[in-house]
GROMACS .gro file of C-alpha atoms in nm:
model
  355
    1MET     CA    1   0.065   3.266  -1.711
    2ASP     CA    2  -0.157   2.898  -1.682
    3TYR     CA    3   0.177   2.742  -1.777
    4GLN     CA    4   0.369   2.910  -1.503
    5ARG     CA    5   0.136   2.823  -1.230
    6GLY     CA    6   0.075   2.493  -1.361
    7LEU     CA    7   0.397   2.433  -1.289
    8LEU     CA    8   0.468   2.631  -0.970
    9ASP     CA    9   0.175   2.335  -0.858
   10VAL     CA   10   0.343   2.018  -0.977
   11MET     CA   11   0.701   2.177  -0.795
   12HIS     CA   12   0.476   2.262  -0.467
   13GLU     CA   13   0.324   1.921  -0.472
   14PRO     CA   14   0.578   1.769  -0.271
   15ALA     CA   15   0.575   2.004  -0.043
   16ARG     CA   16   0.228   1.969  -0.001
   17ARG     CA   17   0.253   1.602   0.063
   18LEU     CA   18   0.505   1.695   0.317
   19VAL     CA   19   0.284   1.957   0.473
   20ALA     CA   20   0.024   1.644   0.511
   21GLY     CA   21   0.277   1.382   0.615
   22TYR     CA   22   0.395   1.572   0.873
   23VAL     CA   23   0.011   1.651   1.043
   24ILE     CA   24  -0.103   1.284   1.038
   25SER     CA   25   0.198   1.253   1.233
   26SER     CA   26   0.142   1.500   1.466
   27LEU     CA   27  -0.246   1.415   1.518
   28GLY     CA   28  -0.147   1.060   1.550
   29ILE     CA   29   0.122   1.098   1.813
   30LEU     CA   30  -0.171   1.356   2.021
   31VAL     CA   31  -0.431   1.043   1.991
   32ALA     CA   32  -0.133   0.769   2.121
   33ILE     CA   33   0.002   1.074   2.376
   34SER     CA   34  -0.373   1.113   2.500
   35GLY     CA   35  -0.409   0.721   2.514
   36GLY     CA   36  -0.117   0.693   2.695
   37THR     CA   37  -0.208   0.993   2.994
   38TRP     CA   38  -0.568   0.750   2.973
   39ASP     CA   39  -0.404   0.474   3.051
   40VAL     CA   40  -0.196   0.631   3.366
   41THR     CA   41  -0.549   0.759   3.553
   42ASN     CA   42  -0.697   0.386   3.470
   43HIS     CA   43  -0.373   0.271   3.688
   44LEU     CA   44  -0.439   0.521   3.991
   45LEU     CA   45  -0.811   0.377   3.906
   46ASN     CA   46  -0.692   0.005   3.963
   47LYS     CA   47  -0.882  -0.067   3.646
   48PRO     CA   48  -0.806  -0.416   3.518
   49GLU     CA   49  -0.481  -0.421   3.368
   50THR     CA   50  -0.399  -0.588   3.064
   51PHE     CA   51  -0.210  -0.547   2.735
   52PHE     CA   52  -0.620  -0.496   2.544
   53SER     CA   53  -0.727  -0.195   2.675
   54PRO     CA   54  -0.915   0.079   2.580
   55PRO     CA   55  -0.640   0.320   2.625
   56HIS     CA   56  -0.385   0.060   2.530
   57ALA     CA   57  -0.602   0.063   2.137
   58ALA     CA   58  -0.651   0.392   2.149
   59LEU     CA   59  -0.244   0.450   2.193
   60TYR     CA   60  -0.174   0.217   1.921
   61SER     CA   61  -0.411   0.360   1.701
   62GLY     CA   62  -0.236   0.725   1.678
   63ALA     CA   63   0.064   0.471   1.647
   64GLY     CA   64  -0.056   0.375   1.333
   65THR     CA   65  -0.162   0.725   1.226
   66ALA     CA   66   0.156   0.825   1.293
   67LEU     CA   67   0.346   0.598   1.082
   68ALA     CA   68   0.114   0.664   0.821
   69GLY     CA   69   0.219   1.025   0.827
   70ALA     CA   70   0.578   0.940   0.827
   71ILE     CA   71   0.538   0.712   0.523
   72ILE     CA   72   0.387   1.035   0.330
   73VAL     CA   73   0.710   1.231   0.488
   74ILE     CA   74   0.950   1.013   0.327
   75SER     CA   75   0.721   0.943   0.023
   76ALA     CA   76   0.732   1.328  -0.041
   77SER     CA   77   1.105   1.417   0.081
   78ARG     CA   78   1.217   1.170  -0.222
   79ALA     CA   79   1.035   1.293  -0.457
   80ALA     CA   80   1.126   1.600  -0.394
   81LYS     CA   81   1.516   1.469  -0.366
   82ARG     CA   82   1.575   1.592  -0.028
   83THR     CA   83   1.563   1.406   0.325
   84SER     CA   84   1.561   1.701   0.570
   85TRP     CA   85   1.676   1.517   0.952
   86PRO     CA   86   1.298   1.596   1.060
   87ALA     CA   87   1.166   1.360   0.823
   88LYS     CA   88   1.430   1.082   0.957
   89LEU     CA   89   1.332   1.166   1.313
   90VAL     CA   90   0.975   1.159   1.235
   91LEU     CA   91   1.018   0.786   1.092
   92ALA     CA   92   1.298   0.711   1.366
   93GLY     CA   93   1.026   0.841   1.630
   94VAL     CA   94   0.793   0.639   1.475
   95SER     CA   95   0.935   0.298   1.426
   96LEU     CA   96   1.005   0.327   1.856
   97LEU     CA   97   0.674   0.395   1.878
   98LEU     CA   98   0.585   0.044   1.711
   99ALA     CA   99   0.894  -0.121   1.880
  100ALA     CA  100   0.728  -0.058   2.215
  101GLY     CA  101   0.390  -0.270   2.134
  102PRO     CA  102   0.540  -0.606   2.130
  103ILE     CA  103   0.776  -0.524   2.382
  104ASP     CA  104   0.460  -0.373   2.617
  105PHE     CA  105   0.307  -0.693   2.524
  106ALA     CA  106   0.562  -0.930   2.629
  107TRP     CA  107   0.623  -0.705   2.930
  108HIS     CA  108   0.257  -0.753   3.103
  109SER     CA  109   0.278  -1.137   2.976
  110ALA     CA  110   0.562  -1.182   3.193
  111PHE     CA  111   0.526  -0.916   3.470
  112GLY     CA  112   0.152  -0.863   3.457
  113LEU     CA  113   0.154  -0.520   3.557
  114ASP     CA  114   0.375  -0.253   3.465
  115GLY     CA  115   0.473   0.034   3.629
  116LEU     CA  116   0.466   0.370   3.474
  117LEU     CA  117   0.889   0.431   3.412
  118SER     CA  118   0.909   0.051   3.280
  119PRO     CA  119   1.129   0.011   2.972
  120PRO     CA  120   0.867  -0.072   2.728
  121HIS     CA  121   0.708   0.302   2.858
  122SER     CA  122   1.015   0.467   2.825
  123VAL     CA  123   1.056   0.345   2.462
  124LEU     CA  124   0.728   0.478   2.388
  125VAL     CA  125   0.763   0.801   2.562
  126SER     CA  126   1.097   0.831   2.408
  127GLY     CA  127   0.949   0.757   2.078
  128MET     CA  128   0.656   1.015   2.101
  129VAL     CA  129   0.864   1.280   2.228
  130ALA     CA  130   1.126   1.291   1.867
  131SER     CA  131   0.829   1.184   1.654
  132SER     CA  132   0.609   1.483   1.786
  133VAL     CA  133   0.916   1.732   1.841
  134ALA     CA  134   1.024   1.639   1.428
  135ALA     CA  135   0.648   1.688   1.331
  136ALA     CA  136   0.659   2.012   1.473
  137ILE     CA  137   1.044   2.170   1.315
  138GLY     CA  138   0.892   1.992   1.005
  139ILE     CA  139   0.527   2.138   1.011
  140SER     CA  140   0.702   2.477   1.059
  141THR     CA  141   0.950   2.494   0.785
  142ALA     CA  142   0.802   2.302   0.516
  143TYR     CA  143   0.506   2.537   0.512
  144PRO     CA  144   0.633   2.896   0.550
  145ARG     CA  145   0.837   2.680   0.188
  146LEU     CA  146   0.506   2.669   0.039
  147ASP     CA  147   0.281   2.978   0.178
  148ARG     CA  148   0.559   3.216   0.256
  149LYS     CA  149   0.375   3.290   0.510
  150ALA     CA  150   0.365   3.236   0.932
  151LEU     CA  151   0.152   2.927   1.057
  152SER     CA  152  -0.257   2.960   1.090
  153LEU     CA  153  -0.392   2.885   1.419
  154SER     CA  154  -0.484   2.548   1.342
  155LEU     CA  155  -0.099   2.426   1.213
  156VAL     CA  156   0.031   2.527   1.552
  157LEU     CA  157  -0.228   2.391   1.777
  158VAL     CA  158  -0.132   2.044   1.554
  159ALA     CA  159   0.229   2.113   1.514
  160LEU     CA  160   0.318   2.191   1.974
  161LEU     CA  161   0.013   2.038   2.111
  162PRO     CA  162   0.171   1.730   2.101
  163VAL     CA  163   0.519   1.791   2.171
  164TRP     CA  164   0.367   1.998   2.486
  165ILE     CA  165   0.176   1.694   2.552
  166SER     CA  166   0.427   1.406   2.486
  167ALA     CA  167   0.752   1.645   2.701
  168ALA     CA  168   0.449   1.683   3.057
  169GLY     CA  169   0.445   1.303   2.982
  170ALA     CA  170   0.795   1.249   3.005
  171ILE     CA  171   0.864   1.455   3.301
  172HIS     CA  172   0.559   1.279   3.479
  173MET     CA  173   0.754   0.960   3.396
  174PHE     CA  174   1.037   1.086   3.593
  175SER     CA  175   0.851   1.238   3.943
  176LEU     CA  176   0.586   1.057   3.940
  177PRO     CA  177   0.574   0.745   4.203
  178PHE     CA  178   0.355   0.520   4.012
  179SER     CA  179   0.666   0.278   3.885
  180LYS     CA  180   0.696   0.026   4.188
  181THR     CA  181   0.561  -0.319   4.072
  182GLY     CA  182   0.547  -0.689   4.251
  183PHE     CA  183   0.831  -0.721   4.020
  184PHE     CA  184   1.074  -0.416   4.014
  185ASP     CA  185   1.084  -0.080   4.155
  186PHE     CA  186   1.197   0.232   3.945
  187ASN     CA  187   1.000   0.522   4.151
  188PRO     CA  188   1.228   0.760   4.147
  189GLU     CA  189   1.340   0.930   4.483
  190PRO     CA  190   1.034   1.129   4.629
  191ARG     CA  191   1.277   1.503   4.684
  192ALA     CA  192   1.407   1.431   4.291
  193GLY     CA  193   1.092   1.380   4.154
  194ALA     CA  194   0.953   1.697   4.294
  195ILE     CA  195   1.226   1.867   4.162
  196VAL     CA  196   1.216   1.731   3.851
  197ALA     CA  197   0.860   1.871   3.839
  198THR     CA  198   0.907   2.214   4.005
  199LEU     CA  199   1.218   2.262   3.734
  200GLY     CA  200   1.065   2.093   3.430
  201PHE     CA  201   0.757   2.161   3.374
  202PRO     CA  202   0.785   2.567   3.357
  203ILE     CA  203   1.039   2.508   3.096
  204ILE     CA  204   0.857   2.317   2.913
  205THR     CA  205   0.521   2.535   2.988
  206ALA     CA  206   0.736   2.871   2.914
  207ALA     CA  207   0.869   2.719   2.626
  208ILE     CA  208   0.580   2.578   2.449
  209VAL     CA  209   0.381   2.944   2.473
  210VAL     CA  210   0.670   3.163   2.377
  211ALA     CA  211   0.730   2.947   2.031
  212ALA     CA  212   0.343   2.938   1.942
  213SER     CA  213   0.371   3.294   1.991
  214ALA     CA  214   0.633   3.341   1.773
  215LEU     CA  215   0.537   3.076   1.521
  216PHE     CA  216   0.202   3.272   1.494
  217GLY     CA  217   0.344   3.638   1.467
  218ARG     CA  218   0.294   3.713   1.776
  219ARG     CA  219  -0.074   3.807   1.751
  220LEU     CA  220  -0.302   3.740   2.032
  221GLY     CA  221  -0.493   3.432   2.059
  222VAL     CA  222  -0.273   3.156   1.971
  223VAL     CA  223  -0.169   3.068   2.344
  224THR     CA  224  -0.485   3.098   2.484
  225VAL     CA  225  -0.665   2.884   2.233
  226LEU     CA  226  -0.385   2.607   2.248
  227GLY     CA  227  -0.413   2.641   2.634
  228ALA     CA  228  -0.759   2.596   2.631
  229ALA     CA  229  -0.676   2.258   2.387
  230PHE     CA  230  -0.423   2.131   2.663
  231ILE     CA  231  -0.674   2.168   2.960
  232PHE     CA  232  -0.950   1.998   2.712
  233VAL     CA  233  -0.730   1.716   2.666
  234GLY     CA  234  -0.619   1.687   3.041
  235THR     CA  235  -0.960   1.706   3.152
  236LEU     CA  236  -1.097   1.432   2.892
  237THR     CA  237  -0.777   1.190   3.011
  238SER     CA  238  -0.684   1.273   3.398
  239ILE     CA  239  -1.045   1.427   3.514
  240LEU     CA  240  -1.324   1.275   3.371
  241PRO     CA  241  -1.269   0.860   3.436
  242ASN     CA  242  -1.235   0.948   3.765
  243ASP     CA  243  -1.528   1.101   3.878
  244ALA     CA  244  -1.411   1.215   4.264
  245LEU     CA  245  -1.251   1.497   4.038
  246TRP     CA  246  -1.558   1.610   3.831
  247SER     CA  247  -1.649   1.897   4.106
  248THR     CA  248  -1.259   2.070   4.070
  249ILE     CA  249  -1.337   2.101   3.692
  250PRO     CA  250  -1.361   2.489   3.675
  251PHE     CA  251  -1.111   2.515   3.888
  252TYR     CA  252  -0.853   2.309   3.634
  253VAL     CA  253  -0.970   2.504   3.329
  254SER     CA  254  -0.874   2.818   3.572
  255ALA     CA  255  -0.529   2.778   3.460
  256LEU     CA  256  -0.632   2.898   3.156
  257ILE     CA  257  -0.641   3.279   3.324
  258PRO     CA  258  -0.257   3.302   3.346
  259LEU     CA  259  -0.190   3.171   3.010
  260ALA     CA  260  -0.404   3.419   2.859
  261CYS     CA  261  -0.283   3.724   3.018
  262ALA     CA  262   0.086   3.560   2.919
  263ASP     CA  263  -0.063   3.567   2.585
  264ALA     CA  264  -0.171   3.942   2.581
  265VAL     CA  265   0.212   3.995   2.759
  266LEU     CA  266   0.392   3.870   2.422
  267SER     CA  267   0.082   4.025   2.145
  268ARG     CA  268   0.071   4.306   2.287
  269TRP     CA  269   0.419   4.414   2.414
  270LYS     CA  270   0.689   4.379   2.166
  271SER     CA  271   1.005   4.376   2.359
  272GLN     CA  272   1.272   4.103   2.496
  273TYR     CA  273   1.091   4.200   2.846
  274SER     CA  274   0.783   4.053   2.737
  275ILE     CA  275   0.909   3.714   2.687
  276ILE     CA  276   1.038   3.737   3.064
  277VAL     CA  277   0.763   3.842   3.188
  278ALA     CA  278   0.517   3.570   2.989
  279GLY     CA  279   0.768   3.366   3.092
  280ALA     CA  280   0.746   3.415   3.480
  281ILE     CA  281   0.403   3.363   3.377
  282ALA     CA  282   0.382   3.078   3.235
  283GLY     CA  283   0.594   2.947   3.432
  284LEU     CA  284   0.404   2.982   3.769
  285ALA     CA  285   0.084   2.857   3.599
  286PHE     CA  286   0.241   2.482   3.621
  287VAL     CA  287   0.062   2.442   3.941
  288VAL     CA  288  -0.276   2.429   3.793
  289LEU     CA  289  -0.192   2.292   3.470
  290TYR     CA  290   0.002   1.991   3.602
  291TYR     CA  291  -0.289   1.909   3.780
  292PRO     CA  292  -0.402   1.624   3.926
  293LEU     CA  293  -0.087   1.441   3.892
  294ILE     CA  294   0.130   1.657   4.063
  295THR     CA  295  -0.038   1.602   4.359
  296HIS     CA  296   0.044   1.248   4.403
  297THR     CA  297   0.478   1.432   4.292
  298TYR     CA  298   0.408   1.640   4.575
  299GLU     CA  299   0.293   1.410   4.785
  300GLU     CA  300   0.531   1.148   4.830
  301ALA     CA  301   0.785   1.429   4.878
  302MET     CA  302   0.636   1.591   5.138
  303GLN     CA  303   0.427   1.342   5.383
  304ASN     CA  304   0.579   0.992   5.183
  305ARG     CA  305   0.295   0.876   5.177
  306THR     CA  306   0.060   0.746   4.874
  307VAL     CA  307  -0.211   0.968   4.741
  308TRP     CA  308  -0.573   0.729   4.689
  309ALA     CA  309  -0.738   0.867   4.360
  310SER     CA  310  -1.033   0.960   4.537
  311LEU     CA  311  -0.856   1.177   4.777
  312THR     CA  312  -0.674   1.314   4.527
  313ALA     CA  313  -0.854   1.710   4.515
  314LEU     CA  314  -0.856   1.717   4.897
  315ILE     CA  315  -0.477   1.696   4.925
  316TYR     CA  316  -0.369   1.875   4.621
  317PHE     CA  317  -0.627   2.166   4.807
  318ASP     CA  318  -0.450   2.072   5.131
  319ILE     CA  319  -0.081   2.083   5.067
  320LEU     CA  320  -0.157   2.389   4.829
  321GLY     CA  321  -0.113   2.675   5.055
  322THR     CA  322   0.249   2.481   5.143
  323MET     CA  323   0.350   2.408   4.815
  324PHE     CA  324   0.328   2.696   4.614
  325PRO     CA  325   0.547   2.914   4.762
  326LEU     CA  326   0.835   2.691   4.810
  327VAL     CA  327   0.814   2.609   4.415
  328SER     CA  328   0.698   2.957   4.298
  329VAL     CA  329   1.060   3.148   4.295
  330PRO     CA  330   1.200   2.830   4.103
  331ALA     CA  331   0.925   2.803   3.885
  332ALA     CA  332   0.938   3.163   3.768
  333SER     CA  333   1.260   3.081   3.729
  334MET     CA  334   1.274   2.810   3.492
  335GLY     CA  335   1.012   2.975   3.309
  336ILE     CA  336   1.224   3.273   3.210
  337VAL     CA  337   1.440   3.020   3.090
  338GLY     CA  338   1.182   2.775   2.877
  339ALA     CA  339   1.044   3.145   2.757
  340LEU     CA  340   1.469   3.167   2.597
  341VAL     CA  341   1.464   2.855   2.494
  342GLY     CA  342   1.125   2.869   2.305
  343GLN     CA  343   1.205   3.200   2.118
  344LYS     CA  344   1.590   3.081   1.983
  345MET     CA  345   1.348   2.723   1.854
  346ALA     CA  346   1.126   3.001   1.705
  347GLN     CA  347   1.428   3.219   1.554
  348ARG     CA  348   1.641   2.881   1.388
  349ALA     CA  349   1.219   2.750   1.273
  350GLU     CA  350   1.230   3.111   1.051
  351LEU     CA  351   1.618   3.051   0.946
  352ALA     CA  352   1.576   2.724   0.801
  353VAL     CA  353   1.296   2.849   0.581
  354LEU     CA  354   1.513   3.106   0.437
  355LYS     CA  355   1.767   2.895   0.357
   0.00000   0.00000   0.00000
């Protein structure tokens, strides 16, 4: 019996290292994307812009952590004599993250201020999305192979929070009017940017909500905790640096209410209709979840004017009454689409474990 247990431990060692590597990569991406969001806020506040700034330090230290995790993943894969495509993708994504560093430095040296949709940032966000998705898939498939059970709450958070924030960052890139500088104008057309935000944010929100619930065995709590973590990161990176927004923190935290409702629907009502209802609820929540940055997207589309950082809250609440009726139907519809996508993602992860 002791010999068999020891043999199983030896066989499971590469799998444990594989999970650890994916977790480290995912945490690194979380730090990196948080630094990127903080950097956007600093741009809005007109703080001095250089490559050597605290947000960039957070961003690239996160990238270094993600690289360490990717190295562990590749090493464990070779030890197991099987390199899966998530392992290859996480390495490719981290490589893009590291390549973005010197590209960003060269861009700052040549042009000073860089817009949100600049080539360095495009490379950076592409790497974040690719590596976070790969790490999430790796965690959701490697861990059940190891312990034959649903993911723990902490592992669901580590797997999906970086995916959620990095995907939201990608949508912000193609919807915010922050990409015009003295040298280049990469700003999206205002109405096109508003359409991207209205369709994209509900899809990713609902997909993450439903996938998280499914990976946690449709048990109560995971969506609420994941939403709280998302709101916490948003508060740290988008609201606290701007003291004009401090009074709106309770409003921003209220976005947790619809997410908790979606959590309850998914855990208490085990039918296909619960996916649809939860998706619609999560889709509608985007109007609060992506505050304050969406203020700039919709004000540009509706009034064709720039929002000063100190006036963001006032303008947001001024346009909310007009904006929400316009976006509610497409947001709920795209939330349902995202929920079905999230369900399919979780099912594919479960099938991969059985192979």
